[in-house]
Short mmCIF file of C-alpha atoms and ligand atoms in Angstrom, two decimals:
data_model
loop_
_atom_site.label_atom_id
_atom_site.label_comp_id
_atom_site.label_asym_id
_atom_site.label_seq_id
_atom_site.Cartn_x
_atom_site.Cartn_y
_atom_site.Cartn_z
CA UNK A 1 0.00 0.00 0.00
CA UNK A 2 2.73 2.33 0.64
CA UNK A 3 4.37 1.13 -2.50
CA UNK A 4 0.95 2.29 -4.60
CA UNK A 5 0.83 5.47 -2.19
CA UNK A 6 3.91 6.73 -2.99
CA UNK A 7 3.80 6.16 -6.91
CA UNK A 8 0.58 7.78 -6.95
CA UNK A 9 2.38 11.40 -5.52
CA UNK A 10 5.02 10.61 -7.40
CA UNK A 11 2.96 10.42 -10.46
CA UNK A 12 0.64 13.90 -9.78
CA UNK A 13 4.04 15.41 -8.27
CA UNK A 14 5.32 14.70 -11.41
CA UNK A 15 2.16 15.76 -13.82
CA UNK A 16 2.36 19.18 -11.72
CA UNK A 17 5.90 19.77 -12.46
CA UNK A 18 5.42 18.18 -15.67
CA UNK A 19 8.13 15.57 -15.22
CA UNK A 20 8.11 12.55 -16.90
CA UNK A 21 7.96 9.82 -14.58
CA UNK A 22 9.57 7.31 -16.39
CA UNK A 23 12.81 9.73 -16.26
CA UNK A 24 16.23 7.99 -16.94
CA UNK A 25 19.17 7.44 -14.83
CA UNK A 26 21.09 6.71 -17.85
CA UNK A 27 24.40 8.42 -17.64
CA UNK A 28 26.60 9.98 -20.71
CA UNK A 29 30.45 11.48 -20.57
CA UNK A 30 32.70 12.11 -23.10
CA UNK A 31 36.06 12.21 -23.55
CA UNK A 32 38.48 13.66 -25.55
CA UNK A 33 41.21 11.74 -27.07
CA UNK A 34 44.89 13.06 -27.54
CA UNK A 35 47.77 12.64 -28.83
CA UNK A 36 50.71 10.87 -26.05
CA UNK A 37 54.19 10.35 -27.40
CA UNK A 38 53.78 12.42 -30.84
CA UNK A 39 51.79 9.45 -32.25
CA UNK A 40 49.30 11.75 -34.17
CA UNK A 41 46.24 9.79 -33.04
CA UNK A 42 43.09 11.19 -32.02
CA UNK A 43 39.96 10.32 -31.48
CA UNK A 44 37.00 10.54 -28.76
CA UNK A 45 35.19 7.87 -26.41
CA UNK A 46 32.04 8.54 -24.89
CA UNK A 47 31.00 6.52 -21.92
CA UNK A 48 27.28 5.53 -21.08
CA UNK A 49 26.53 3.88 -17.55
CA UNK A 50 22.65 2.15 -18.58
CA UNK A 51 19.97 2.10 -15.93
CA UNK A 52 20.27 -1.92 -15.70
CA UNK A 53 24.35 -1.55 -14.56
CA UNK A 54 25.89 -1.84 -17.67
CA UNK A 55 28.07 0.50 -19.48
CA UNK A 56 28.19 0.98 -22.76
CA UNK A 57 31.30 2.27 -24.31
CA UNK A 58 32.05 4.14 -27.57
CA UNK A 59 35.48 4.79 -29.16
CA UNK A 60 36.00 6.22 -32.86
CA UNK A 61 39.66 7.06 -33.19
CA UNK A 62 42.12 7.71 -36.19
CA UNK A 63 46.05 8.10 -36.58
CA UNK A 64 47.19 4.66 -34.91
CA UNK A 65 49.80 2.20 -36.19
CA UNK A 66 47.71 0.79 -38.84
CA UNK A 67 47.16 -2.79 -38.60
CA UNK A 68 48.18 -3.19 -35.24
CA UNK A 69 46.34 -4.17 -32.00
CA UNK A 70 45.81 -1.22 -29.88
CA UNK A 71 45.57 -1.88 -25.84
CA UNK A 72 43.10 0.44 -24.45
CA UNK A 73 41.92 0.49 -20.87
CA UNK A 74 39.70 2.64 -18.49
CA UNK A 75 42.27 3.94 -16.31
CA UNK A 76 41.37 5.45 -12.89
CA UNK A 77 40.33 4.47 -9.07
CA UNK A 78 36.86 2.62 -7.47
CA UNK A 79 37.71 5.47 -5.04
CA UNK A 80 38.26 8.49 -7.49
CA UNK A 81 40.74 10.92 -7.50
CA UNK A 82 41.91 13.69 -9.16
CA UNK A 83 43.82 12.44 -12.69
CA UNK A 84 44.73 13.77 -15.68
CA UNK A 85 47.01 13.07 -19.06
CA UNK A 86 50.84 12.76 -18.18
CA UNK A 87 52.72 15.19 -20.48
CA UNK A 88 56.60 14.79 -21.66
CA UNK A 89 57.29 18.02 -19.43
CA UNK A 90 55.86 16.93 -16.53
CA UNK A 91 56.08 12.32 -16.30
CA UNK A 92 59.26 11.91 -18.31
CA UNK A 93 61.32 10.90 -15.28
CA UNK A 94 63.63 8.93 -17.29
CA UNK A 95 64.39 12.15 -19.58
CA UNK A 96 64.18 10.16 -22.51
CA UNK A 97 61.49 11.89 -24.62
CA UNK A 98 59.20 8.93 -24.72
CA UNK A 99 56.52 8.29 -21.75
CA UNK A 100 56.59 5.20 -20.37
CA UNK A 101 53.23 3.77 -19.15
CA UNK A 102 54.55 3.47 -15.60
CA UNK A 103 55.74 7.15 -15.62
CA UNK A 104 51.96 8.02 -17.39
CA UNK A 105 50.19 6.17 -14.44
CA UNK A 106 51.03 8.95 -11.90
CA UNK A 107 48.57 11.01 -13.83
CA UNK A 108 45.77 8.82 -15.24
CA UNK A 109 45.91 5.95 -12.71
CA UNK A 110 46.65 2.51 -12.98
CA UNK A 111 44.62 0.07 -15.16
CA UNK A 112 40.68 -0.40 -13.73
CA UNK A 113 39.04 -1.36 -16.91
CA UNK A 114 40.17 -3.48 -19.89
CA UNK A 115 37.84 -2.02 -22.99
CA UNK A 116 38.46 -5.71 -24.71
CA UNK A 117 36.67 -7.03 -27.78
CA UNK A 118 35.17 -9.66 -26.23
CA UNK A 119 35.36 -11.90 -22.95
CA UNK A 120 36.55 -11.05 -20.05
CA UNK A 121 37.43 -7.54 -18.75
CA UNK A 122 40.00 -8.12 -15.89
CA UNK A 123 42.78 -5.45 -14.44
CA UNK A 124 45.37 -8.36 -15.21
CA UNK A 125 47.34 -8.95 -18.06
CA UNK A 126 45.47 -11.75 -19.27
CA UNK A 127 42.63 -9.02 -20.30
CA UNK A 128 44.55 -5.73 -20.12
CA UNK A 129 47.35 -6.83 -22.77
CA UNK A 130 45.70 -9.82 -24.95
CA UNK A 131 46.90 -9.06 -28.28
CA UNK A 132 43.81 -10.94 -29.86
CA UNK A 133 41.28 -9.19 -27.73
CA UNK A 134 42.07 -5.70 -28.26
CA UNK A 135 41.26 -3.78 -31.03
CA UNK A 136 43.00 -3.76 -34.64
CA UNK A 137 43.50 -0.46 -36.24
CA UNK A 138 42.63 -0.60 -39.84
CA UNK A 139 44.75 0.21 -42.97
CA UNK A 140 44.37 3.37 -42.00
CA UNK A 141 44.55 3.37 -38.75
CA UNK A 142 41.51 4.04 -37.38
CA UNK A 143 39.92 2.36 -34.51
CA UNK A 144 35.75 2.70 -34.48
CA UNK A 145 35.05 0.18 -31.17
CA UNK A 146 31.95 -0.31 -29.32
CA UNK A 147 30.80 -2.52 -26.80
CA UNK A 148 28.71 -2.72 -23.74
CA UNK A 149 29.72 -4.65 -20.94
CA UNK A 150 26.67 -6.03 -18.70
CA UNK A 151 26.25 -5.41 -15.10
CA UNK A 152 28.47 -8.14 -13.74
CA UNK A 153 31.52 -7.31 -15.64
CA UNK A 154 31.58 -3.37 -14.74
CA UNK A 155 34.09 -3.38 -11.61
CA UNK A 156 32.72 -1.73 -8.50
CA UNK A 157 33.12 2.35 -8.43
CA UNK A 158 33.85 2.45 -11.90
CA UNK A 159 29.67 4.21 -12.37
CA UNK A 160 30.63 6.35 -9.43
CA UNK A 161 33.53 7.96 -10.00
CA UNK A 162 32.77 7.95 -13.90
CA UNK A 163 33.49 11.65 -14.21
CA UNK A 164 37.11 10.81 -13.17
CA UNK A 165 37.99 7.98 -15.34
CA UNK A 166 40.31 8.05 -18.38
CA UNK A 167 40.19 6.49 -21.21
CA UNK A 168 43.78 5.50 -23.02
CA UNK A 169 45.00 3.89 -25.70
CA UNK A 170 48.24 2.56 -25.95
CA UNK A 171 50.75 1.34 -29.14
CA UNK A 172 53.09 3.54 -30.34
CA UNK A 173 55.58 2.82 -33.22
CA UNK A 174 58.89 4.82 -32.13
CA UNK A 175 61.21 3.51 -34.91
CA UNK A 176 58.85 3.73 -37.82
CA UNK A 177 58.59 0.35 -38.97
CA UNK A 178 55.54 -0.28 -38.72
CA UNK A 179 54.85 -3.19 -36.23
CA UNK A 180 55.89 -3.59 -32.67
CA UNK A 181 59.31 -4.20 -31.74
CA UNK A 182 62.25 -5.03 -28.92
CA UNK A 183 64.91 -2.90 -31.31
CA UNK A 184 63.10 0.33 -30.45
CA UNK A 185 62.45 0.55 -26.55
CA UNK A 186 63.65 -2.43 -25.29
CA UNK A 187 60.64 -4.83 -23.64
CA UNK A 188 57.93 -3.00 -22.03
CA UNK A 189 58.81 -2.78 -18.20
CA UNK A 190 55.34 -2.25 -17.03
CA UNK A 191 53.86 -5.44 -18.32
CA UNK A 192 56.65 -7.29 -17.13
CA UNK A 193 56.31 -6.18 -13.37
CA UNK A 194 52.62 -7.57 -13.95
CA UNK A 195 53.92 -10.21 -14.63
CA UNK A 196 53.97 -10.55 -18.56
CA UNK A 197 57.53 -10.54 -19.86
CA UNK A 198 58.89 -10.42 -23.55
CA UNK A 199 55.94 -7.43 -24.01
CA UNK A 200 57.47 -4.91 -26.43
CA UNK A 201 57.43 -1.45 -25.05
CA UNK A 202 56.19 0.19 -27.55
CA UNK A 203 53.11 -2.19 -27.55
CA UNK A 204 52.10 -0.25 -23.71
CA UNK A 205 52.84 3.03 -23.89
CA UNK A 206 50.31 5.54 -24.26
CA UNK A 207 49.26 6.88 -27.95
CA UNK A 208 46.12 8.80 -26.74
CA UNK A 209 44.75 9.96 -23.35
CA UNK A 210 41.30 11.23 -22.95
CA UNK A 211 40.33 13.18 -19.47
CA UNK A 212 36.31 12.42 -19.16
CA UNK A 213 34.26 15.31 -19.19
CA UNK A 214 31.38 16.01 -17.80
CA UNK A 215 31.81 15.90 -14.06
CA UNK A 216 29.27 15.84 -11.65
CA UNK A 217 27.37 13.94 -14.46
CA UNK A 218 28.51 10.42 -12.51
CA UNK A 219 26.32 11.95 -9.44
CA UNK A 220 23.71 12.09 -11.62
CA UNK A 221 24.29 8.15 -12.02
CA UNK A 222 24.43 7.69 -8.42
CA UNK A 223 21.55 9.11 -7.34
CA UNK A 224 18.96 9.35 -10.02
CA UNK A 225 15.53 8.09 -9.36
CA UNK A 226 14.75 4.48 -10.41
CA UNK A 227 11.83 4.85 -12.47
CA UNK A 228 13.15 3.15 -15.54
CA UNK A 229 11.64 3.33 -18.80
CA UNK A 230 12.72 6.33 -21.49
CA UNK A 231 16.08 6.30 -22.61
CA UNK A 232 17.75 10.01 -21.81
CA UNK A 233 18.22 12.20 -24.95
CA UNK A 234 20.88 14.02 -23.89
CA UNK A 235 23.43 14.82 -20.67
CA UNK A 236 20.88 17.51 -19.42
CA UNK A 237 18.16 15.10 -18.61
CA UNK A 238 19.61 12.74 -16.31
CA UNK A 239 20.65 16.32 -14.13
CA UNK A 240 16.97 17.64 -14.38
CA UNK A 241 15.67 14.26 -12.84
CA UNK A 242 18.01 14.46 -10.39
CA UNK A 243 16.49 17.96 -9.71
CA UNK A 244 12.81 17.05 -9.97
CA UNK A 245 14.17 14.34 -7.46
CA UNK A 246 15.62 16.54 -5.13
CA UNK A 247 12.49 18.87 -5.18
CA UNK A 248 10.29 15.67 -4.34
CA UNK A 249 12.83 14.15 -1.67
CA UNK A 250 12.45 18.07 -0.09
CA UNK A 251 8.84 17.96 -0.18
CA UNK A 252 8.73 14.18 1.50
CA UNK A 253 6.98 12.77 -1.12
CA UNK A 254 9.16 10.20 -2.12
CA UNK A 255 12.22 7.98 -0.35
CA UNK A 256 15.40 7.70 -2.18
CA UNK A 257 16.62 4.17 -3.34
CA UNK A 258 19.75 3.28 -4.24
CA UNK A 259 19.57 2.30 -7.83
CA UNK A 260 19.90 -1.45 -7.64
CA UNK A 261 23.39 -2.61 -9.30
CA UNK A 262 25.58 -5.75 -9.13
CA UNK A 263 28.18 -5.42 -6.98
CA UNK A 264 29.95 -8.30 -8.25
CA UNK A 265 33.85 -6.90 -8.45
CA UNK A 266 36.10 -7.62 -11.57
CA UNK A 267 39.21 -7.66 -9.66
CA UNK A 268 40.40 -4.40 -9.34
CA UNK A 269 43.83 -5.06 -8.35
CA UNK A 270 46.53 -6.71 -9.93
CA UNK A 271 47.61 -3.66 -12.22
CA UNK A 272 49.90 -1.34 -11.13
CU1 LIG B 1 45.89 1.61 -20.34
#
């Protein structure tokens, strides 16, 4: 009875304010991809956290060593943080014009989220740095990717702290030659420490970083009311809902719920 009470205020709360109250917590942010290590790429990734859990995730990029397999990972903290993109001036600690991904870490965080082709999304290597599960870059070298990953597989306090995530992509070709080799940087030191030796460097350093924009947008996520139903049409929406939410929690007409989510965690350890 409460249950019925309480969705019929909601509903004439919501024909008086003239809210819609099948109003989406769907969440959108977008980043902007750029160029690491002079590799030219570019591109952008936008980042969609779905009322059921899962997150949908959308990368068109160009300029990447064509034909090559391009590791790209959320990179970032359950607990948030303040990141951003590592430049030469301020992460080459090794002064040798090229940034390692374990000097680029300080700045966008370690691993959280594999954005694989399929399977598995783990922090570990096995996900992270699988040559056959990351995506190709054309002739061209443009990577168009897309894929969302259901409830269970999104690691916990990655739809949190969405407005402080990072999206990179790493492969860079140093000596020109168009594949990955040892002769330009050696083997990659960062996938060896997790555990993953005879990893070309070039294959995990950084070709684009992109800081997410958007914040406050993942509070949006995190609190939205849980009324399911129309999909958002744009970033605005989710906010006013929040609003009309806010307005309704103020006048005691309705009791905030947590949006229901698995909580089943994708190890979130294991990368450095
Ligand atoms: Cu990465």
């Amino acid at each position: 009875m409460i249950k019925l009470r309480n969705a019929l205020m909601l509903a004439a709360a919501s024909a008086i304010m003239c809210v819609p109250t099948s109003a989406s917590a769907d969440t959108t942010v977008k980043a902007k991809l750029v160029e690491v290590n002079g590799s030219g790429a570019s591109g952008t990734a936008t980042l969609t956290a779905l009322d059921d859990g899962s997150l949908k995730v959308v990368i068109h990029a160009k300029g990447h060593v064509p034909g090559v397999f391009h590791p790209q990972h959320i990179h970032g903290s359950a607990h948030g943080g303040h990141f951003a993109c590592p430049t030469l001036k301020k992460n080459d600690t090794d002064g040798n014009g090229i940034l390692q991904n374990e000097e680029a870490t300080g700045e966008y965080g370690t691993i959280f989220f594999p954005l694989t082709t399929r399977g598995g999304a783990t922090a570990t290597p096995k996900d992270a740095l699988d040559p056959k599960r990351m995506p190709v870059a054309d002739a061209k070298g443009r990577i168009n990717y897309e894929r969302t990953f259901p409830a269970d597989m999104v690691p916990k306090g990655l739809i949190e702290h969405l407005s402080t995530m990072h999206v990179v992509q790493h492969g860079i070709d140093v000596n020109d030659n168009g594949k990955y080799d040892m002769e330009a940087l050696g083997e990659s030191v960062f996938a060896k420490n997790l555990g993953k030796p005879g990893v070309p460097e070039e294959v995990t350093n950084p070709a684009v970083c992109g800081v997410v924009q958007g914040a406050g947008a993942a509070d949006a996520a995190k609190g939205g009311v849980d009324t399911g139903g129309a999909p958002a049409p744009d970033l605005t929406a989710p906010l006013a809902a929040t609003g009309a939410a806010m307005l309704l929690l103020s006048a005691g007409l309705l009791i905030p719920r947590r949006r229901a989510r698995a909580t089943t965690t994708v190890a979130d350890e294991g990368s450095s």
